[in-house]
Coordinates of C-alpha atoms in Angstrom, one line a residue:
Chain A
M1 CA 97.9 119.8 78.8
P2 CA 95.1 119.2 78.1
L3 CA 94.7 115.9 79.5
V4 CA 92.0 114.2 77.6
R5 CA 90.2 110.9 78.6
I6 CA 88.4 109.2 75.8
D7 CA 85.8 106.6 77.0
L8 CA 83.9 104.3 74.4
N9 CA 82.7 100.7 73.7
Q10 CA 84.8 97.9 72.5
G11 CA 84.3 97.3 68.9
R12 CA 86.6 99.6 67.1
T13 CA 90.1 98.8 65.4
A14 CA 93.1 100.2 66.7
A15 CA 93.3 102.3 63.5
Q16 CA 90.0 103.7 64.1
L17 CA 90.7 104.6 67.8
R18 CA 93.9 106.3 66.8
E19 CA 91.8 108.0 64.1
I20 CA 89.4 109.3 66.8
A21 CA 92.5 110.4 69.2
D22 CA 94.1 112.1 66.3
A23 CA 91.0 114.1 65.5
V24 CA 90.4 115.0 69.1
Q25 CA 94.1 116.3 69.3
E26 CA 93.7 118.4 66.1
V27 CA 90.8 120.4 67.8
M28 CA 93.1 120.6 70.8
L29 CA 95.8 122.3 68.6
D30 CA 93.3 124.4 66.5
V31 CA 90.8 125.6 69.2
F32 CA 92.5 125.4 72.5
A33 CA 95.8 126.8 70.8
A34 CA 97.7 123.9 72.5
P35 CA 101.5 124.1 71.1
P36 CA 102.7 121.4 68.7
G37 CA 103.4 118.2 70.8
D38 CA 101.3 119.2 73.8
R39 CA 99.3 115.8 73.6
Y40 CA 98.2 113.9 76.4
Q41 CA 95.3 111.4 76.0
I42 CA 93.8 108.3 77.3
V43 CA 91.8 106.0 75.7
T44 CA 89.7 103.4 77.3
E45 CA 87.7 100.8 75.6
H46 CA 84.6 99.3 77.6
P47 CA 82.7 96.2 77.5
A48 CA 79.1 96.5 76.3
G49 CA 77.1 98.2 79.0
Q50 CA 79.7 100.0 80.8
V51 CA 79.5 103.4 79.1
I52 CA 75.9 104.3 79.7
A53 CA 74.2 107.5 78.2
E54 CA 70.7 108.6 78.1
G55 CA 69.2 111.7 76.4
S56 CA 68.9 114.3 78.9
G57 CA 65.4 114.8 78.0
L58 CA 66.6 116.5 74.8
G59 CA 65.5 113.8 72.4
I60 CA 69.2 112.9 71.8
E61 CA 69.4 109.5 70.4
R62 CA 72.6 107.7 71.5
S63 CA 73.9 104.4 70.0
D64 CA 76.7 101.9 70.7
A65 CA 79.1 104.4 68.7
L66 CA 79.0 106.7 71.6
V67 CA 82.3 108.5 72.5
M68 CA 82.5 110.5 76.0
I69 CA 85.3 112.7 76.3
Q70 CA 86.8 114.4 79.4
V71 CA 89.1 117.4 79.1
F72 CA 91.1 118.5 82.1
H73 CA 92.9 121.8 81.3
Q74 CA 93.8 125.5 82.4
G75 CA 93.1 128.8 81.1
R76 CA 90.7 128.3 78.1
S77 CA 87.8 130.9 77.8
V78 CA 84.0 130.0 77.3
E79 CA 84.4 130.9 73.8
Q80 CA 87.1 128.5 73.3
K81 CA 85.3 125.9 75.0
T82 CA 82.2 126.1 72.9
R83 CA 84.3 126.3 69.7
A84 CA 85.9 122.9 71.1
Y85 CA 82.6 121.1 71.3
A86 CA 81.3 122.3 67.8
G87 CA 85.0 121.4 66.3
L88 CA 84.9 118.0 68.0
S89 CA 81.5 117.2 66.7
R90 CA 82.4 118.3 63.1
I91 CA 85.7 116.6 62.7
L92 CA 84.5 113.3 64.6
A93 CA 81.6 113.2 62.1
E94 CA 83.9 113.6 59.0
R95 CA 86.7 111.4 60.3
A96 CA 84.9 108.8 62.3
G97 CA 81.3 109.0 60.9
L98 CA 80.1 109.7 64.5
A99 CA 76.4 110.9 64.8
P100 CA 75.9 114.1 66.7
G101 CA 74.0 112.1 69.4
D102 CA 77.1 109.9 70.0
L103 CA 79.3 112.7 71.3
I104 CA 79.3 114.0 74.9
V105 CA 82.1 116.3 76.1
S106 CA 82.8 117.7 79.7
M107 CA 85.5 119.7 81.1
V108 CA 87.3 120.4 84.4
E109 CA 89.7 123.2 84.7
N110 CA 92.7 123.4 87.1
T111 CA 95.6 125.8 87.2
K112 CA 99.1 126.3 86.0
E113 CA 100.5 124.9 89.2
D114 CA 98.5 121.4 88.5
W115 CA 100.8 120.2 85.7
S116 CA 104.2 118.5 85.6
F117 CA 104.9 117.1 82.1
A118 CA 108.4 115.5 82.9
G119 CA 111.1 115.4 85.2
G120 CA 109.0 116.3 88.3
R121 CA 109.1 119.7 87.3
A122 CA 106.0 122.2 87.2
Q123 CA 106.8 123.5 83.6
F124 CA 104.3 126.1 83.8
L125 CA 105.7 127.5 86.9
T126 CA 109.6 127.2 85.9
G127 CA 109.2 129.4 82.8
E128 CA 109.7 126.2 80.5
L129 CA 106.2 126.8 79.3
Chain B
M1 CA 75.4 115.8 83.7
P2 CA 76.5 114.5 86.3
L3 CA 79.2 112.4 84.8
V4 CA 79.7 109.4 87.2
R5 CA 83.0 107.2 87.0
I6 CA 82.3 103.8 89.0
D7 CA 85.6 101.9 89.6
L8 CA 85.5 98.2 91.1
N9 CA 87.0 95.0 91.1
Q10 CA 86.3 92.3 88.5
G11 CA 83.9 89.7 89.8
R12 CA 80.3 91.1 89.4
T13 CA 78.1 90.1 86.8
A14 CA 76.8 92.2 84.0
A15 CA 73.5 92.3 85.7
Q16 CA 75.2 93.3 89.2
L17 CA 77.1 96.0 87.6
R18 CA 73.9 97.6 85.8
E19 CA 72.0 97.2 89.4
I20 CA 74.8 99.4 91.0
A21 CA 74.7 101.7 87.9
D22 CA 70.9 102.0 88.2
A23 CA 71.0 102.6 91.9
V24 CA 73.6 105.3 91.9
Q25 CA 71.4 107.1 88.8
E26 CA 68.4 107.0 91.1
V27 CA 70.4 109.1 93.7
M28 CA 71.3 111.6 91.0
L29 CA 67.7 112.0 89.9
D30 CA 66.3 111.9 93.5
V31 CA 69.0 114.0 95.3
F32 CA 70.8 115.8 92.5
A33 CA 67.6 116.9 90.7
A34 CA 69.0 115.5 87.4
P35 CA 66.2 115.6 85.1
P36 CA 64.9 112.4 83.8
G37 CA 67.2 110.8 81.0
D38 CA 70.3 112.9 82.5
R39 CA 72.3 109.9 82.9
Y40 CA 76.1 110.0 82.1
Q41 CA 78.1 107.0 83.5
I42 CA 81.3 105.0 82.9
V43 CA 81.6 101.8 84.7
T44 CA 85.2 100.3 84.9
E45 CA 86.3 96.9 86.1
H46 CA 89.7 96.4 87.4
P47 CA 91.7 93.3 87.9
A48 CA 92.3 92.3 91.7
G49 CA 94.8 94.8 93.2
Q50 CA 94.2 97.9 90.9
V51 CA 91.6 99.6 93.1
I52 CA 93.3 100.3 96.3
A53 CA 91.7 101.7 99.5
E54 CA 92.9 101.7 103.1
G55 CA 90.9 103.1 106.0
S56 CA 92.2 106.8 106.5
G57 CA 92.8 105.8 110.0
L58 CA 89.1 105.9 110.7
G59 CA 88.8 102.3 111.2
I60 CA 86.9 101.5 108.0
E61 CA 87.0 97.9 107.0
R62 CA 87.4 97.7 103.2
S63 CA 86.8 94.3 100.9
D64 CA 87.0 93.6 97.5
A65 CA 83.4 94.4 97.0
L66 CA 84.6 98.0 97.2
V67 CA 83.1 100.6 94.9
M68 CA 84.8 104.0 94.2
I69 CA 82.5 106.8 92.8
Q70 CA 83.6 109.9 91.0
V71 CA 81.1 112.4 90.5
F72 CA 81.7 115.3 88.1
H73 CA 78.9 117.8 88.2
Q74 CA 77.9 121.6 88.4
G75 CA 75.7 123.6 90.7
R76 CA 74.7 121.3 93.8
S77 CA 74.9 122.6 97.2
V78 CA 76.6 121.3 100.2
E79 CA 73.2 119.8 101.6
Q80 CA 72.9 118.0 98.2
K81 CA 76.2 116.5 98.4
T82 CA 75.9 114.9 101.7
R83 CA 72.4 113.8 101.1
A84 CA 73.7 112.0 97.9
Y85 CA 76.5 110.4 100.0
A86 CA 73.9 109.2 102.4
G87 CA 71.5 108.0 99.6
L88 CA 74.4 106.3 97.7
S89 CA 75.3 104.4 100.9
R90 CA 71.6 103.3 101.9
I91 CA 70.7 102.5 98.3
L92 CA 73.8 100.4 97.5
A93 CA 73.4 98.6 100.8
E94 CA 69.9 97.7 99.7
R95 CA 70.4 96.7 96.2
A96 CA 73.8 95.5 96.0
G97 CA 74.6 94.4 99.7
L98 CA 77.3 96.9 99.8
A99 CA 78.9 97.3 103.3
P100 CA 79.5 100.9 104.6
G101 CA 83.2 100.5 104.4
D102 CA 82.9 99.6 100.7
L103 CA 81.5 102.9 99.3
I104 CA 84.1 105.9 98.7
V105 CA 82.4 108.8 97.0
S106 CA 84.2 112.0 95.7
M107 CA 83.1 115.0 93.5
V108 CA 84.6 117.3 91.3
E109 CA 82.6 120.6 90.1
N110 CA 82.7 122.5 87.0
T111 CA 80.4 125.0 85.6
K112 CA 77.6 125.4 83.1
E113 CA 80.0 126.3 80.2
D114 CA 81.7 122.7 80.6
W115 CA 79.0 120.5 79.2
S116 CA 78.0 119.5 75.6
F117 CA 75.6 116.8 75.7
A118 CA 75.4 116.2 71.8
G119 CA 76.0 117.8 68.7
G120 CA 78.7 120.1 69.7
R121 CA 76.5 122.5 71.4
A122 CA 77.0 123.8 75.2
Q123 CA 73.1 123.0 76.0
F124 CA 73.4 125.0 79.4
L125 CA 74.6 127.9 77.3
T126 CA 72.3 127.8 74.6
G127 CA 69.2 127.6 76.7
E128 CA 68.5 124.0 76.0
L129 CA 68.8 123.2 79.3
Chain C
M1 CA 91.9 111.5 99.8
P2 CA 94.0 112.2 97.6
L3 CA 92.3 109.9 95.0
V4 CA 95.1 109.1 92.6
R5 CA 94.6 107.6 89.1
I6 CA 97.7 105.8 87.7
D7 CA 97.3 105.2 83.9
L8 CA 99.7 103.2 82.1
N9 CA 100.5 100.7 79.3
Q10 CA 100.2 96.8 79.9
G11 CA 103.3 94.8 80.1
R12 CA 104.3 95.2 83.9
T13 CA 103.9 92.5 86.5
A14 CA 101.4 92.8 89.3
A15 CA 104.5 93.3 91.6
Q16 CA 105.6 96.2 89.5
L17 CA 102.4 97.8 89.4
R18 CA 102.2 97.5 93.2
E19 CA 105.6 99.1 93.4
I20 CA 104.6 102.0 91.4
A21 CA 101.4 102.5 93.6
D22 CA 103.2 102.0 96.7
A23 CA 105.9 104.6 95.7
V24 CA 103.2 107.1 94.7
Q25 CA 101.3 106.8 98.1
E26 CA 104.8 107.3 99.9
V27 CA 104.6 110.7 98.3
M28 CA 101.2 111.3 99.0
L29 CA 102.2 110.8 102.8
D30 CA 105.2 112.3 103.1
V31 CA 104.5 115.6 100.8
F32 CA 100.9 115.7 100.8
A33 CA 100.8 115.0 104.5
A34 CA 97.9 112.7 104.1
P35 CA 97.4 110.6 107.3
P36 CA 98.5 107.0 107.5
G37 CA 96.0 104.8 105.8
D38 CA 94.6 107.7 103.7
R39 CA 95.1 106.0 100.5
Y40 CA 92.9 105.8 97.3
Q41 CA 94.4 104.7 94.1
I42 CA 92.8 103.3 91.0
V43 CA 95.6 101.8 88.5
T44 CA 94.5 101.0 84.7
E45 CA 96.7 99.2 82.4
H46 CA 96.0 100.0 78.5
P47 CA 96.8 98.0 75.6
A48 CA 99.5 99.7 73.5
G49 CA 98.5 102.9 71.8
Q50 CA 96.0 104.1 74.1
V51 CA 98.1 106.0 76.6
I52 CA 99.2 108.9 74.1
A53 CA 101.7 111.5 75.0
E54 CA 104.0 113.7 73.3
G55 CA 106.7 116.1 74.1
S56 CA 104.9 119.3 74.7
G57 CA 107.5 120.9 72.5
L58 CA 110.0 120.6 75.4
G59 CA 112.2 117.9 73.8
I60 CA 110.9 115.3 76.2
E61 CA 111.5 111.8 75.3
R62 CA 108.5 109.4 75.8
S63 CA 108.7 105.4 76.0
D64 CA 106.1 102.8 76.5
A65 CA 106.9 102.7 80.2
L66 CA 105.1 106.0 80.4
V67 CA 102.9 106.8 83.5
M68 CA 100.3 109.2 83.7
I69 CA 99.2 110.2 87.1
Q70 CA 96.1 112.2 88.0
V71 CA 95.6 113.3 91.8
F72 CA 92.4 114.7 92.9
H73 CA 92.6 116.1 96.2
Q74 CA 91.8 119.3 98.5
G75 CA 94.0 122.0 100.2
R76 CA 97.5 121.4 99.3
S77 CA 99.7 124.4 98.5
V78 CA 101.7 125.3 95.5
E79 CA 104.8 124.5 97.3
Q80 CA 103.3 121.0 98.2
K81 CA 102.4 120.2 94.5
T82 CA 105.7 121.2 93.3
R83 CA 107.4 119.0 95.8
A84 CA 105.2 116.2 95.0
Y85 CA 106.0 116.5 91.6
A86 CA 109.6 116.2 92.2
G87 CA 109.4 113.6 94.8
L88 CA 107.3 111.3 92.4
S89 CA 109.9 111.8 89.8
R90 CA 112.5 110.7 92.1
I91 CA 111.1 108.0 93.9
L92 CA 109.5 106.2 90.7
A93 CA 113.0 106.6 89.1
E94 CA 114.4 104.7 92.3
R95 CA 112.1 102.2 92.8
A96 CA 110.7 101.5 89.1
G97 CA 113.6 102.7 87.0
L98 CA 111.2 105.5 85.6
A99 CA 112.9 107.9 83.1
P100 CA 112.2 111.4 83.7
G101 CA 110.4 111.8 80.4
D102 CA 107.9 108.9 81.3
L103 CA 106.2 110.7 84.2
I104 CA 103.2 113.0 83.6
V105 CA 101.2 114.4 86.7
S106 CA 98.4 116.7 86.6
M107 CA 96.2 117.4 89.5
V108 CA 92.4 118.6 90.4
E109 CA 91.4 120.2 93.4
N110 CA 87.8 120.2 95.0
T111 CA 87.0 120.9 98.8
K112 CA 86.2 119.0 102.1
E113 CA 82.7 118.8 101.1
D114 CA 83.6 116.6 98.2
W115 CA 84.8 113.5 99.8
S116 CA 82.9 110.6 101.6
F117 CA 85.2 107.8 102.7
A118 CA 82.7 105.2 104.1
G119 CA 79.3 104.8 105.1
G120 CA 77.7 107.8 103.3
R121 CA 79.2 110.4 105.7
A122 CA 81.2 113.4 104.6
Q123 CA 84.0 112.8 107.2
F124 CA 85.6 116.2 106.5
L125 CA 82.5 117.8 107.5
T126 CA 81.2 115.7 110.4
G127 CA 84.4 116.3 112.2
E128 CA 85.8 112.7 112.0
L129 CA 88.7 114.2 109.9

């Protein structure tokens, strides 16, 4: 936890994809206070035209470099969420040259009982986490 | 927002996929009162056998044309949700010839703090939206 | 309902993928008390490096056989969830030889109004379910 889904267009190298995933994970560790090794990510590349974003009437410019990130987690505060958005925007600009308009992040919260990290145990309930 | 995931089997043309995505977006604008340009969609095509649906004991007939739609959003009422289901069924029948049994829709709600549409800002919290 | 997303690395045969999906469905029927035919699954195969999991500091060993399962559902208890994790781990070990460290499960809850299984109706609200 968190479980992070990263959806984007085809066209990046494996190394570039990894760089994006690594950068996202850094924010999870730093801002979401995920413990080291708490990394769960699913990257999905899509053919052109299958990740669709417009500007929400905010004058946002989107390009084919667009990255959509969906974070499933439990227990973070509003302040952590807003810092995560800012952190993701900054680090993805630095590491992957992502423009501000090419990052969309949304989150879904669940609870401690909603996670099993291995072996069929709910580690937040067993006390392992 | 909403973020809409559309999962379906391979076999449609790019134009047919776009038509489905466009139709779904129309319902988001009409029924979910999304503002113009508020469009976030991820279409994923799957090889045969990887989108699996049975009939829930309701006598529903499924075919390979099946479309699974998952809508992540905040703030819609039960009435808006039920109208969205009806609207999606009607418009996808009209535009894409989809049979009633080939549409499955589910929703997940989050809150205003769960969205960043660009630039690392939470636009629902900053007052931009 | 439930809607189950199964994400894993490429490299299994179609029959092996089906075996995993069937095993997951058995747990949904047995533990989540889904009625017969209540099956909604999306399997997604990913190129190497795109499903990323570390060990959460728990000493968990991951391999390329890793299976990430995300279950969207409504109305199950904590006890049902914990039994589902255990059941998934056991059955996937038996049927697919999955190691304990290669199964990650997370859940997201919604409500009765969040489901339409066909025809644009919300079957939990209409009384059909």
